[in-house]
Amino acid sequence: MSFLFPTYSRWEVEPEAAEGSILIDKNGKRFLDFTSGIGVCNLGHRPAEVQEAIGTQLTKFWHVSNLFVQKQQEVAAKHLTEAAGMDLVFFANSGAEANEAAIKLARKATGRQKIITFQQSFHGRTFATMAATGQEKIKKGYGSMLETFKYVPFNDFIALKEEIDEETAAVMLEVVQGEGGIHIGSKEFLAKTEQLCKEYGALLIIDEIQTGIGRTGEAFAFQHFNLNPDIVTAAKGLGSGLPIGAVIGKKHLEEAFGPGSHGSTFGGNPISIAAAIATMETIFQKGFLKDVQEKSAYLSHKLSESLENLSAVKEIRQLGMMVGIETDVNLPALLKELRDNGLLALPAGENVLRLLPPLTATESEIDEAAQILQSTLNEYSKSAV
């Protein structure tokens, strides 16, 4: 008997220890972890620099509330604003909280209510972020949603142009739809979306919960496309496993989030902030991001080389260390077999196998993952013949 609500379809793996790209279960079995805690452990498990920063803060204080000046919050916010090319930060505890705050900020700053998002998107599981999400399965059973969200097909500029109007507060999008199946925005679509927002006085919100903090080889994924958003949200990779989220905004939004307008008891917790600073001081270095780009190219080459001739593989989509392998096989069964063979991977969208390797994964670990994928998917390809 479990004392937990059965909200998760849990795997048969019970972790005992983890370091870098490797996870060991309670039976001593070794796994190559290409889930990174669903895009959280961007520096791998227990990175030494983050562990040291956490340990140092634990000897000072753990919590005091946001009534106090906390210099380290300013340090963390400076790293985020400089990396994103923006001005101000609000700290939350998760991606959903960050997106919830972004929605509130956009509506308050513009005085409008309508927000356009995209089919197959995922923005969280609070009521506002669930309503923002363009997947019906997320909303099933919860009754009426907030009515001010409108949804259009991703990468469809004509549909967006038909929906946007003078009542639109914001367009909210993921540059790469992670949970939706690793669907990547086209450069033309994203550029036109930004311009359309300017024409209608709507804000552009970019959800970088999964794509941010170096995941795609840039500090933030929108930087691949030279976009200039009003609001960016970050979370997952920001704290290397400690809970933290952030809303990063432009200076013109400052008045909308004045004293008493929004808050969080635990947002910007000193322990999480210490982890975030250490994480960003590593990932936002130009040399580190260049290394991620090189590893991403190597990963792309290995996957293409290993999988391109397998009938079970329909398409490989990738931006940086974020990969979607579309298949026509039973995905839960495939993921189980991969675990049996020592590789941890994730589902996404409809029949898409998702890889989110640590940004620190070595070439030999990439080789190992590609070999396991090839041998496992080869069996499915044979059975389909």
GROMACS .gro file of C-alpha atoms in nm:
model
  385
    1MET     CA    1   0.000   0.000   0.000
    2SER     CA    2   0.121   0.349  -0.089
    3PHE     CA    3   0.038   0.663   0.108
    4LEU     CA    4   0.086   0.875  -0.207
    5PHE     CA    5  -0.182   0.987  -0.451
    6PRO     CA    6  -0.129   0.787  -0.773
    7THR     CA    7  -0.066   1.097  -0.984
    8TYR     CA    8   0.246   0.951  -1.148
    9SER     CA    9   0.293   0.633  -1.350
   10ARG     CA   10   0.616   0.554  -1.172
   11TRP     CA   11   0.894   0.348  -1.323
   12GLU     CA   12   1.032   0.035  -1.160
   13VAL     CA   13   1.363   0.216  -1.086
   14GLU     CA   14   1.434   0.331  -0.729
   15PRO     CA   15   1.746   0.553  -0.720
   16GLU     CA   16   2.010   0.497  -0.456
   17ALA     CA   17   2.287   0.729  -0.578
   18ALA     CA   18   2.372   0.949  -0.874
   19GLU     CA   19   2.666   1.151  -1.005
   20GLY     CA   20   2.717   1.319  -1.339
   21SER     CA   21   2.529   1.127  -1.608
   22ILE     CA   22   2.510   0.806  -1.407
   23LEU     CA   23   2.231   0.688  -1.177
   24ILE     CA   24   2.255   0.375  -0.960
   25ASP     CA   25   1.937   0.206  -0.838
   26LYS     CA   26   1.878   0.024  -0.508
   27ASN     CA   27   1.983  -0.306  -0.669
   28GLY     CA   28   2.315  -0.164  -0.786
   29LYS     CA   29   2.212  -0.142  -1.154
   30ARG     CA   30   2.385   0.136  -1.348
   31PHE     CA   31   2.184   0.364  -1.577
   32LEU     CA   32   2.294   0.629  -1.823
   33ASP     CA   33   2.055   0.909  -1.731
   34PHE     CA   34   1.951   1.105  -2.039
   35THR     CA   35   1.647   1.254  -1.867
   36SER     CA   36   1.837   1.499  -1.642
   37GLY     CA   37   1.541   1.492  -1.403
   38ILE     CA   38   1.324   1.617  -1.694
   39GLY     CA   39   1.569   1.888  -1.794
   40VAL     CA   40   1.661   1.992  -1.439
   41CYS     CA   41   2.009   1.851  -1.379
   42ASN     CA   42   2.177   2.037  -1.665
   43LEU     CA   43   2.516   2.000  -1.494
   44GLY     CA   44   2.449   1.634  -1.419
   45HIS     CA   45   2.372   1.490  -1.078
   46ARG     CA   46   2.535   1.657  -0.776
   47PRO     CA   47   2.775   1.897  -0.954
   48ALA     CA   48   3.056   1.978  -0.713
   49GLU     CA   49   3.038   2.357  -0.750
   50VAL     CA   50   2.666   2.362  -0.675
   51GLN     CA   51   2.698   2.122  -0.383
   52GLU     CA   52   2.968   2.343  -0.231
   53ALA     CA   53   2.755   2.658  -0.269
   54ILE     CA   54   2.457   2.488  -0.104
   55GLY     CA   55   2.674   2.366   0.182
   56THR     CA   56   2.812   2.712   0.245
   57GLN     CA   57   2.465   2.870   0.257
   58LEU     CA   58   2.336   2.596   0.489
   59THR     CA   59   2.579   2.719   0.754
   60LYS     CA   60   2.443   3.078   0.730
   61PHE     CA   61   2.061   3.081   0.714
   62TRP     CA   62   1.792   2.879   0.538
   63HIS     CA   63   1.493   3.109   0.528
   64VAL     CA   64   1.407   3.463   0.640
   65SER     CA   65   1.125   3.570   0.400
   66ASN     CA   66   1.123   3.835   0.131
   67LEU     CA   67   1.072   4.114   0.385
   68PHE     CA   68   1.451   4.114   0.416
   69VAL     CA   69   1.713   4.246   0.176
   70GLN     CA   70   1.905   3.944   0.044
   71LYS     CA   71   2.214   4.037  -0.153
   72GLN     CA   72   2.239   3.694  -0.315
   73GLN     CA   73   1.899   3.740  -0.479
   74GLU     CA   74   2.040   4.049  -0.648
   75VAL     CA   75   2.345   3.851  -0.762
   76ALA     CA   76   2.126   3.577  -0.910
   77ALA     CA   77   1.896   3.832  -1.075
   78LYS     CA   78   2.195   4.010  -1.230
   79HIS     CA   79   2.316   3.684  -1.385
   80LEU     CA   80   1.970   3.622  -1.533
   81THR     CA   81   1.914   3.973  -1.668
   82GLU     CA   82   2.260   3.991  -1.823
   83ALA     CA   83   2.223   3.649  -1.984
   84ALA     CA   84   1.875   3.726  -2.119
   85GLY     CA   85   1.938   4.090  -2.214
   86MET     CA   86   1.658   4.205  -1.984
   87ASP     CA   87   1.615   4.413  -1.668
   88LEU     CA   88   1.415   4.273  -1.375
   89VAL     CA   89   1.346   3.938  -1.205
   90PHE     CA   90   1.080   3.789  -0.980
   91PHE     CA   91   1.176   3.461  -0.811
   92ALA     CA   92   0.926   3.178  -0.769
   93ASN     CA   93   0.955   2.809  -0.678
   94SER     CA   94   0.877   2.633  -1.005
   95GLY     CA   95   0.808   2.671  -1.374
   96ALA     CA   96   0.433   2.670  -1.323
   97GLU     CA   97   0.463   2.949  -1.064
   98ALA     CA   98   0.687   3.149  -1.296
   99ASN     CA   99   0.440   3.115  -1.583
  100GLU     CA  100   0.150   3.200  -1.352
  101ALA     CA  101   0.331   3.519  -1.250
  102ALA     CA  102   0.409   3.602  -1.614
  103ILE     CA  103   0.041   3.572  -1.703
  104LYS     CA  104  -0.055   3.801  -1.414
  105LEU     CA  105   0.215   4.051  -1.509
  106ALA     CA  106   0.107   4.063  -1.873
  107ARG     CA  107  -0.258   4.120  -1.789
  108LYS     CA  108  -0.184   4.386  -1.528
  109ALA     CA  109   0.072   4.571  -1.741
  110THR     CA  110  -0.150   4.587  -2.050
  111GLY     CA  111  -0.491   4.616  -1.888
  112ARG     CA  112  -0.604   4.341  -2.127
  113GLN     CA  113  -0.709   3.981  -2.059
  114LYS     CA  114  -0.677   3.775  -2.376
  115ILE     CA  115  -0.363   3.562  -2.412
  116ILE     CA  116  -0.286   3.353  -2.719
  117THR     CA  117  -0.095   3.026  -2.680
  118PHE     CA  118  -0.040   2.729  -2.910
  119GLN     CA  119  -0.171   2.381  -2.967
  120GLN     CA  120   0.060   2.112  -2.820
  121SER     CA  121   0.207   2.366  -2.578
  122PHE     CA  122   0.266   2.297  -2.209
  123HIS     CA  123   0.290   2.575  -1.949
  124GLY     CA  124   0.209   2.407  -1.616
  125ARG     CA  125  -0.064   2.257  -1.399
  126THR     CA  126  -0.196   2.549  -1.192
  127PHE     CA  127  -0.534   2.674  -1.308
  128ALA     CA  128  -0.399   2.960  -1.518
  129THR     CA  129  -0.108   2.765  -1.665
  130MET     CA  130  -0.330   2.462  -1.727
  131ALA     CA  131  -0.567   2.692  -1.913
  132ALA     CA  132  -0.271   2.831  -2.109
  133THR     CA  133  -0.164   2.481  -2.213
  134GLY     CA  134  -0.277   2.374  -2.559
  135GLN     CA  135  -0.337   2.007  -2.470
  136GLU     CA  136  -0.686   1.889  -2.373
  137LYS     CA  137  -0.559   1.585  -2.182
  138ILE     CA  138  -0.404   1.817  -1.920
  139LYS     CA  139  -0.744   1.977  -1.850
  140LYS     CA  140  -0.966   1.670  -1.849
  141GLY     CA  141  -1.192   1.643  -1.545
  142TYR     CA  142  -1.122   1.988  -1.398
  143GLY     CA  143  -1.427   2.170  -1.526
  144SER     CA  144  -1.437   2.511  -1.690
  145MET     CA  145  -1.105   2.673  -1.773
  146LEU     CA  146  -1.023   3.045  -1.771
  147GLU     CA  147  -1.193   3.169  -2.085
  148THR     CA  148  -0.941   3.434  -2.186
  149PHE     CA  149  -0.692   3.193  -2.347
  150LYS     CA  150  -0.707   3.126  -2.720
  151TYR     CA  151  -0.513   2.855  -2.902
  152VAL     CA  152  -0.375   2.843  -3.255
  153PRO     CA  153  -0.159   2.586  -3.438
  154PHE     CA  154   0.215   2.620  -3.374
  155ASN     CA  155   0.421   2.763  -3.661
  156ASP     CA  156   0.100   2.884  -3.830
  157PHE     CA  157   0.137   3.260  -3.868
  158ILE     CA  158  -0.186   3.306  -4.064
  159ALA     CA  159  -0.389   3.148  -3.781
  160LEU     CA  160  -0.213   3.370  -3.527
  161LYS     CA  161  -0.277   3.681  -3.735
  162GLU     CA  162  -0.646   3.597  -3.753
  163GLU     CA  163  -0.670   3.557  -3.373
  164ILE     CA  164  -0.467   3.852  -3.243
  165ASP     CA  165  -0.644   4.183  -3.185
  166GLU     CA  166  -0.644   4.500  -2.975
  167GLU     CA  167  -0.771   4.303  -2.674
  168THR     CA  168  -0.470   4.070  -2.672
  169ALA     CA  169  -0.247   4.110  -2.367
  170ALA     CA  170   0.022   3.867  -2.480
  171VAL     CA  171   0.129   3.585  -2.705
  172MET     CA  172   0.290   3.308  -2.498
  173LEU     CA  173   0.506   3.046  -2.664
  174GLU     CA  174   0.783   2.790  -2.628
  175VAL     CA  175   1.059   2.818  -2.887
  176VAL     CA  176   1.075   2.438  -2.863
  177GLN     CA  177   0.761   2.262  -2.747
  178GLY     CA  178   0.919   2.013  -2.509
  179GLU     CA  179   0.630   1.822  -2.353
  180GLY     CA  180   0.440   1.855  -2.680
  181GLY     CA  181   0.692   1.646  -2.875
  182ILE     CA  182   1.006   1.857  -2.944
  183HIS     CA  183   0.846   2.078  -3.209
  184ILE     CA  184   1.078   2.366  -3.301
  185GLY     CA  185   0.953   2.709  -3.403
  186SER     CA  186   1.060   2.823  -3.747
  187LYS     CA  187   1.274   3.136  -3.766
  188GLU     CA  188   1.024   3.310  -3.995
  189PHE     CA  189   0.727   3.226  -3.774
  190LEU     CA  190   0.897   3.346  -3.455
  191ALA     CA  191   1.019   3.671  -3.614
  192LYS     CA  192   0.674   3.747  -3.756
  193THR     CA  193   0.512   3.668  -3.421
  194GLU     CA  194   0.734   3.922  -3.246
  195GLN     CA  195   0.652   4.186  -3.507
  196LEU     CA  196   0.279   4.113  -3.480
  197CYS     CA  197   0.294   4.160  -3.103
  198LYS     CA  198   0.452   4.502  -3.152
  199GLU     CA  199   0.185   4.603  -3.403
  200TYR     CA  200  -0.097   4.521  -3.160
  201GLY     CA  201   0.073   4.636  -2.839
  202ALA     CA  202   0.071   4.278  -2.704
  203LEU     CA  203   0.356   4.142  -2.495
  204LEU     CA  204   0.568   3.851  -2.613
  205ILE     CA  205   0.614   3.591  -2.337
  206ILE     CA  206   0.865   3.314  -2.401
  207ASP     CA  207   0.839   3.009  -2.179
  208GLU     CA  208   1.197   2.887  -2.133
  209ILE     CA  209   1.120   2.653  -1.843
  210GLN     CA  210   1.268   2.354  -2.026
  211THR     CA  211   1.472   2.522  -2.299
  212GLY     CA  212   1.657   2.777  -2.085
  213ILE     CA  213   1.980   2.774  -1.882
  214GLY     CA  214   2.200   2.638  -2.161
  215ARG     CA  215   1.982   2.344  -2.269
  216THR     CA  216   1.996   2.440  -2.639
  217GLY     CA  217   2.354   2.571  -2.650
  218GLU     CA  218   2.261   2.933  -2.578
  219ALA     CA  219   2.175   3.079  -2.239
  220PHE     CA  220   1.814   3.087  -2.364
  221ALA     CA  221   1.666   2.924  -2.673
  222PHE     CA  222   1.511   3.249  -2.803
  223GLN     CA  223   1.865   3.374  -2.864
  224HIS     CA  224   1.905   3.129  -3.154
  225PHE     CA  225   1.639   3.334  -3.332
  226ASN     CA  226   1.743   3.689  -3.231
  227LEU     CA  227   1.411   3.752  -3.059
  228ASN     CA  228   1.344   4.040  -2.821
  229PRO     CA  229   1.073   3.920  -2.576
  230ASP     CA  230   0.908   4.129  -2.305
  231ILE     CA  231   0.894   3.843  -2.053
  232VAL     CA  232   1.094   3.520  -2.023
  233THR     CA  233   1.029   3.245  -1.771
  234ALA     CA  234   1.291   3.002  -1.642
  235ALA     CA  235   1.300   2.719  -1.389
  236LYS     CA  236   1.404   2.355  -1.439
  237GLY     CA  237   1.779   2.387  -1.503
  238LEU     CA  238   1.818   2.702  -1.295
  239GLY     CA  239   1.880   2.536  -0.957
  240SER     CA  240   2.044   2.206  -1.058
  241GLY     CA  241   1.770   2.017  -0.873
  242LEU     CA  242   1.671   2.266  -0.605
  243PRO     CA  243   1.325   2.423  -0.655
  244ILE     CA  244   1.338   2.767  -0.813
  245GLY     CA  245   1.166   2.956  -1.093
  246ALA     CA  246   1.207   3.305  -1.232
  247VAL     CA  247   1.019   3.567  -1.433
  248ILE     CA  248   1.259   3.789  -1.627
  249GLY     CA  249   1.110   4.109  -1.766
  250LYS     CA  250   1.179   4.439  -1.935
  251LYS     CA  251   1.205   4.769  -1.747
  252HIS     CA  252   0.874   4.900  -1.882
  253LEU     CA  253   0.692   4.635  -1.675
  254GLU     CA  254   0.833   4.749  -1.342
  255GLU     CA  255   0.533   4.957  -1.234
  256ALA     CA  256   0.289   4.668  -1.287
  257PHE     CA  257   0.470   4.454  -1.030
  258GLY     CA  258   0.502   4.708  -0.750
  259PRO     CA  259   0.479   4.641  -0.373
  260GLY     CA  260   0.191   4.407  -0.284
  261SER     CA  261   0.110   4.314  -0.644
  262HIS     CA  262   0.253   3.964  -0.626
  263GLY     CA  263   0.450   3.751  -0.384
  264SER     CA  264   0.581   3.413  -0.274
  265THR     CA  265   0.670   3.290   0.073
  266PHE     CA  266   0.948   3.060  -0.048
  267GLY     CA  267   1.036   3.231  -0.378
  268GLY     CA  268   1.406   3.316  -0.388
  269ASN     CA  269   1.484   3.084  -0.096
  270PRO     CA  270   1.852   3.131   0.009
  271ILE     CA  271   1.945   2.766  -0.050
  272SER     CA  272   1.791   2.760  -0.398
  273ILE     CA  273   1.947   3.096  -0.481
  274ALA     CA  274   2.291   2.965  -0.382
  275ALA     CA  275   2.239   2.668  -0.615
  276ALA     CA  276   2.119   2.895  -0.896
  277ILE     CA  277   2.418   3.129  -0.872
  278ALA     CA  278   2.666   2.840  -0.884
  279THR     CA  279   2.474   2.685  -1.174
  280MET     CA  280   2.467   3.006  -1.378
  281GLU     CA  281   2.831   3.091  -1.306
  282THR     CA  282   2.918   2.766  -1.480
  283ILE     CA  283   2.664   2.743  -1.761
  284PHE     CA  284   2.663   3.105  -1.876
  285GLN     CA  285   3.036   3.104  -1.951
  286LYS     CA  286   3.098   3.138  -2.326
  287GLY     CA  287   3.336   2.843  -2.325
  288PHE     CA  288   3.082   2.619  -2.157
  289LEU     CA  289   2.806   2.711  -2.404
  290LYS     CA  290   3.044   2.659  -2.698
  291ASP     CA  291   3.118   2.313  -2.559
  292VAL     CA  292   2.744   2.240  -2.538
  293GLN     CA  293   2.705   2.342  -2.902
  294GLU     CA  294   2.987   2.109  -3.004
  295LYS     CA  295   2.839   1.821  -2.804
  296SER     CA  296   2.500   1.891  -2.959
  297ALA     CA  297   2.650   1.860  -3.306
  298TYR     CA  298   2.821   1.537  -3.204
  299LEU     CA  299   2.496   1.400  -3.059
  300SER     CA  300   2.313   1.490  -3.381
  301HIS     CA  301   2.576   1.311  -3.590
  302LYS     CA  302   2.569   0.998  -3.373
  303LEU     CA  303   2.190   0.974  -3.373
  304SER     CA  304   2.171   1.024  -3.747
  305GLU     CA  305   2.444   0.767  -3.804
  306SER     CA  306   2.288   0.513  -3.568
  307LEU     CA  307   1.917   0.552  -3.638
  308GLU     CA  308   1.861   0.688  -3.988
  309ASN     CA  309   1.808   0.349  -4.153
  310LEU     CA  310   1.577   0.203  -3.888
  311SER     CA  311   1.214   0.168  -3.997
  312ALA     CA  312   1.090   0.227  -3.639
  313VAL     CA  313   1.232   0.583  -3.652
  314LYS     CA  314   1.016   0.833  -3.839
  315GLU     CA  315   1.190   1.162  -3.761
  316ILE     CA  316   1.459   1.309  -3.536
  317ARG     CA  317   1.407   1.667  -3.416
  318GLN     CA  318   1.677   1.847  -3.219
  319LEU     CA  319   1.788   2.184  -3.089
  320GLY     CA  320   2.099   2.165  -2.872
  321MET     CA  321   2.079   1.892  -2.609
  322MET     CA  322   1.705   1.855  -2.659
  323VAL     CA  323   1.603   1.568  -2.886
  324GLY     CA  324   1.277   1.415  -3.000
  325ILE     CA  325   1.280   1.080  -3.183
  326GLU     CA  326   0.941   1.015  -3.339
  327THR     CA  327   0.855   0.646  -3.368
  328ASP     CA  328   0.564   0.427  -3.466
  329VAL     CA  329   0.613   0.174  -3.186
  330ASN     CA  330   0.456   0.134  -2.842
  331LEU     CA  331   0.640   0.410  -2.654
  332PRO     CA  332   0.590   0.288  -2.295
  333ALA     CA  333   0.720  -0.056  -2.397
  334LEU     CA  334   1.016   0.100  -2.578
  335LEU     CA  335   1.109   0.316  -2.280
  336LYS     CA  336   1.086   0.012  -2.052
  337GLU     CA  337   1.319  -0.185  -2.279
  338LEU     CA  338   1.564   0.104  -2.290
  339ARG     CA  339   1.568   0.106  -1.909
  340ASP     CA  340   1.630  -0.267  -1.910
  341ASN     CA  341   1.925  -0.195  -2.139
  342GLY     CA  342   2.060   0.077  -1.909
  343LEU     CA  343   1.936   0.401  -2.071
  344LEU     CA  344   1.686   0.640  -1.911
  345ALA     CA  345   1.479   0.841  -2.161
  346LEU     CA  346   1.144   1.024  -2.159
  347PRO     CA  347   0.817   1.037  -2.352
  348ALA     CA  348   0.685   1.353  -2.518
  349GLY     CA  349   0.380   1.432  -2.726
  350GLU     CA  350   0.246   1.146  -2.939
  351ASN     CA  351   0.497   0.860  -2.970
  352VAL     CA  352   0.804   1.077  -2.933
  353LEU     CA  353   1.104   0.951  -2.738
  354ARG     CA  354   1.270   1.250  -2.569
  355LEU     CA  355   1.637   1.280  -2.475
  356LEU     CA  356   1.754   1.553  -2.237
  357PRO     CA  357   2.116   1.458  -2.161
  358PRO     CA  358   2.315   1.651  -1.902
  359LEU     CA  359   2.503   1.934  -2.071
  360THR     CA  360   2.813   1.776  -1.918
  361ALA     CA  361   2.764   1.436  -2.087
  362THR     CA  362   3.085   1.310  -2.245
  363GLU     CA  363   3.130   1.190  -2.603
  364SER     CA  364   3.175   0.836  -2.476
  365GLU     CA  365   2.842   0.860  -2.289
  366ILE     CA  366   2.676   0.991  -2.606
  367ASP     CA  367   2.828   0.697  -2.796
  368GLU     CA  368   2.690   0.457  -2.534
  369ALA     CA  369   2.342   0.610  -2.552
  370ALA     CA  370   2.340   0.596  -2.933
  371GLN     CA  371   2.447   0.230  -2.926
  372ILE     CA  372   2.169   0.136  -2.680
  373LEU     CA  373   1.912   0.325  -2.887
  374GLN     CA  374   2.030   0.161  -3.207
  375SER     CA  375   2.026  -0.195  -3.073
  376THR     CA  376   1.689  -0.150  -2.901
  377LEU     CA  377   1.514   0.023  -3.191
  378ASN     CA  378   1.668  -0.222  -3.436
  379GLU     CA  379   1.470  -0.501  -3.273
  380TYR     CA  380   1.147  -0.304  -3.322
  381SER     CA  381   1.243  -0.234  -3.683
  382LYS     CA  382   1.300  -0.608  -3.746
  383SER     CA  383   0.961  -0.699  -3.597
  384ALA     CA  384   0.790  -0.450  -3.826
  385VAL     CA  385   0.931  -0.611  -4.140
   0.00000   0.00000   0.00000
